[in-house]
Amino acid sequence: MLWALILGIFAGLIFGERLSFLKPIGTGFVNLMQITILPYIVVSLIVGLGKFNPEQVKSILAKAALVMLSIWVIGLAVIWCFIMTLPAHDAGTFFSPALVAAAPEIDFVKHYIPSNPFASMAEGNVPALVIFCIALGMALISNQKKNRLLDVLEVVGQGLSVISKKIIAIFPIGIFAMTASTAGTMSAEELSELQVYWVVVLCVGVYLMLVLLPMLVAALTPVKYRDLIMVMRNAWITAFSTGNVFIVLPVITEGIKDHLRKIKQSDENSDHIAEVLVPIAYTFPSLGKLTTLIFVSFAAWLTGNQIGFEQIPNVSLSAMLSYFANVHIAIPYLLDILRVPADTYQLYLSMSVLTAKVVSPTTVVYIFAFVFLCIFINRKQLHLKRVRSVYYLTLLSALLPAFMLLSFTANNYLGKQTKSADEAIANMVISDTVPAHVLSYVPKAYQSGELSLTNIDVIKKRNLLRVGYLVDNVPFSYFNQKDQLVGFDVSLAHRLASDLGVRVEFIPFKKPQLATYLNKGYFDVAMSGLEINITDLQNVRFSDKVLELQLALLAKDHDLKRFTDKSALLTLEKLKLAHMEYAPILKQLALQNPKVQVSSINNLQSYFEHPDQYDALVISAEAGFAWSMFYPQFGVVVPKGADLKYPVGFAVAKRNQDLLSYVNSWLTIQHTNGHIDKTYDYWILGKGSIQKQTRWSLMDELEIDPNTLIEKIKF
């Protein structure tokens, strides 16, 4: 397995993305390993518990609980020590519909109480299945006829063990396939996106796997450090390669039993303890799972809500309780109680594949350490009065500050090299442009009113399409780092001008000036994420909708919790909201709720210059997330019960029906051919905002033809 891992890494580095075809092979081997796991848990727990007598069970479980609590306390202390090594950093994220979707209700009862154990097995609901097996196993302890059933189940367990060993024998093929495809396709962007977090996780993982847990076992039990590493290696490598602990549970159990026989410490009782405690240790929160607490702290600190020392006990207790569920349930819950915007969870998902390479092998080492300690505490063979005990306890204590210093030094260096959060959106450009002229004022020649009547023939004759834009209306119209006018609507304006075969000129306006500027002919069409509303409809003509946006609130991160629910929001003593659009909606809200005060602002930038004057800014979620990339201390929330969407489109003067008809037909074409969707994906969702580069490989570096290389190898 180790050679398969090493060869897979080298193959990925040599051949790069050419090995992506190996990924399904690796996935197939993982599925093959999983076929015995759930039956193995059922059999091992029922048989293991059923063979005990009542006194043994009470003693074993009590001591196991003591060992588990001790490891949790020590592990959490170590994790918090490493959290203190985080450097300064800022972050932001593009809009995603998932970020404003209502959170699904979590059914903890279904997760833990097996109303139908067969359904739990079919759905892979391990906690509920383990609870059922523990209940059945303990119920059999005092049953006089239990041996009839236990003998049958034991034979089944032996058969499952044989299957697992046969699969393990060929599993290096799967490890090579997974490692080679991962090493060949993983991009530098994936490694660098959250490099500071990755460094902390790596330092914590290495310390837990190679220092704390194995040295605790070596210091307190007859198991030697080197022997423990050797007995763990197959399960550890498999978990590292696959990111999956579940599939190696039989390997862990058999490894523990084999090693006890090798050092002549094995008996029937120790084998039963291993069979019972391995699945229990997997079900309960492990130190591997708890390392993801680093992300929660990282996300809080990243958004300016760094966890204080006084919060550590509360956060630790909440983490322990929530990690009894799935990690993907626990992390959003912890982010919520820390008042961290939910969008940061997307950062965790982007790193989950890499993080699993640490979390899974750490969990494997934790299970080995926990079970060995439980076995020897029941055998009354735990002791500290040895030179070896003092040596390992001193060494693990000395290595903790050394690893912390390494993490702190690396993080501070990487923190200085990390790009600021706004660089992605600030460097976005329009790929297909026509000759353009961007003005910062309305030319006097346009102010006479002679150009108020505009149609397609006039635009083509003058060879110029004049487009009105709102200044700093991210992501619809704004200036990028190169001082170029860009954005969703600006991109569409270039496309419209290209289809008309004319140049384009951009003229600024403020929202209250829309009707006046259009009807006086200062520009032909306004395109800047404009809300289609009843009030403006009386003075201008809107096109068919271009997009449908989600209304939301933007506020400082620590204030977002106040606005998560509409009913709670309206009970506030005073609520002052800023807005640039949405006047009809907000006017009605203010009339219905006298405590709500609404203030119109000329441009969105003015809100960020004086945010303390308002409680929140009413804005679209799509625009709000884009602004949060420039101002990471702000976040976006859609209040529960106030899920409101509205259309945006282009605007033309009332009399310019010919132009309106052309624009509507043009929009229909753009929607049909997918151009609107592609533009939305780029400017709103940020897809492709960072250009993906071809994965580096040695063959590309040396410009070697793979067919030529194969011929040389054959020769």
PDB file of C-alpha atoms in Angstrom, residues 29 40 82 114 223 261-262 369 389 462-463 509 550 573 633 664 686 699:
ATOM      1  CA  PHE A  29     -12.356  -0.017  -5.095  1.00  0.00           C
ATOM      2  CA  TYR A  40     -19.443  -6.096  10.087  1.00  0.00           C
ATOM      3  CA  PHE A  82      -2.741  25.633  17.238  1.00  0.00           C
ATOM      4  CA  PRO A 114     -33.398   3.801  14.974  1.00  0.00           C
ATOM      5  CA  VAL A 223       2.771  -1.329  23.038  1.00  0.00           C
ATOM      6  CA  ARG A 261      -1.403 -11.895  19.854  1.00  0.00           C
ATOM      7  CA  LYS A 262       2.045 -10.952  18.556  1.00  0.00           C
ATOM      8  CA  ALA A 369      -4.986   4.696  20.526  1.00  0.00           C
ATOM      9  CA  SER A 389       6.837   6.747  30.093  1.00  0.00           C
ATOM     10  CA  ARG A 462     -24.609  57.625 -35.919  1.00  0.00           C
ATOM     11  CA  ASN A 463     -22.618  54.373 -35.403  1.00  0.00           C
ATOM     12  CA  PHE A 509     -26.307  58.769 -14.012  1.00  0.00           C
ATOM     13  CA  GLN A 550     -33.039  38.052  -4.351  1.00  0.00           C
ATOM     14  CA  GLU A 573     -37.065  49.395  18.850  1.00  0.00           C
ATOM     15  CA  GLN A 633     -16.315  42.905   7.481  1.00  0.00           C
ATOM     16  CA  ASN A 664     -36.816  42.662 -26.020  1.00  0.00           C
ATOM     17  CA  GLY A 686     -17.632  34.165 -10.224  1.00  0.00           C
ATOM     18  CA  MET A 699       5.962  15.506 -19.270  1.00  0.00           C
TER      19      MET A 699
END
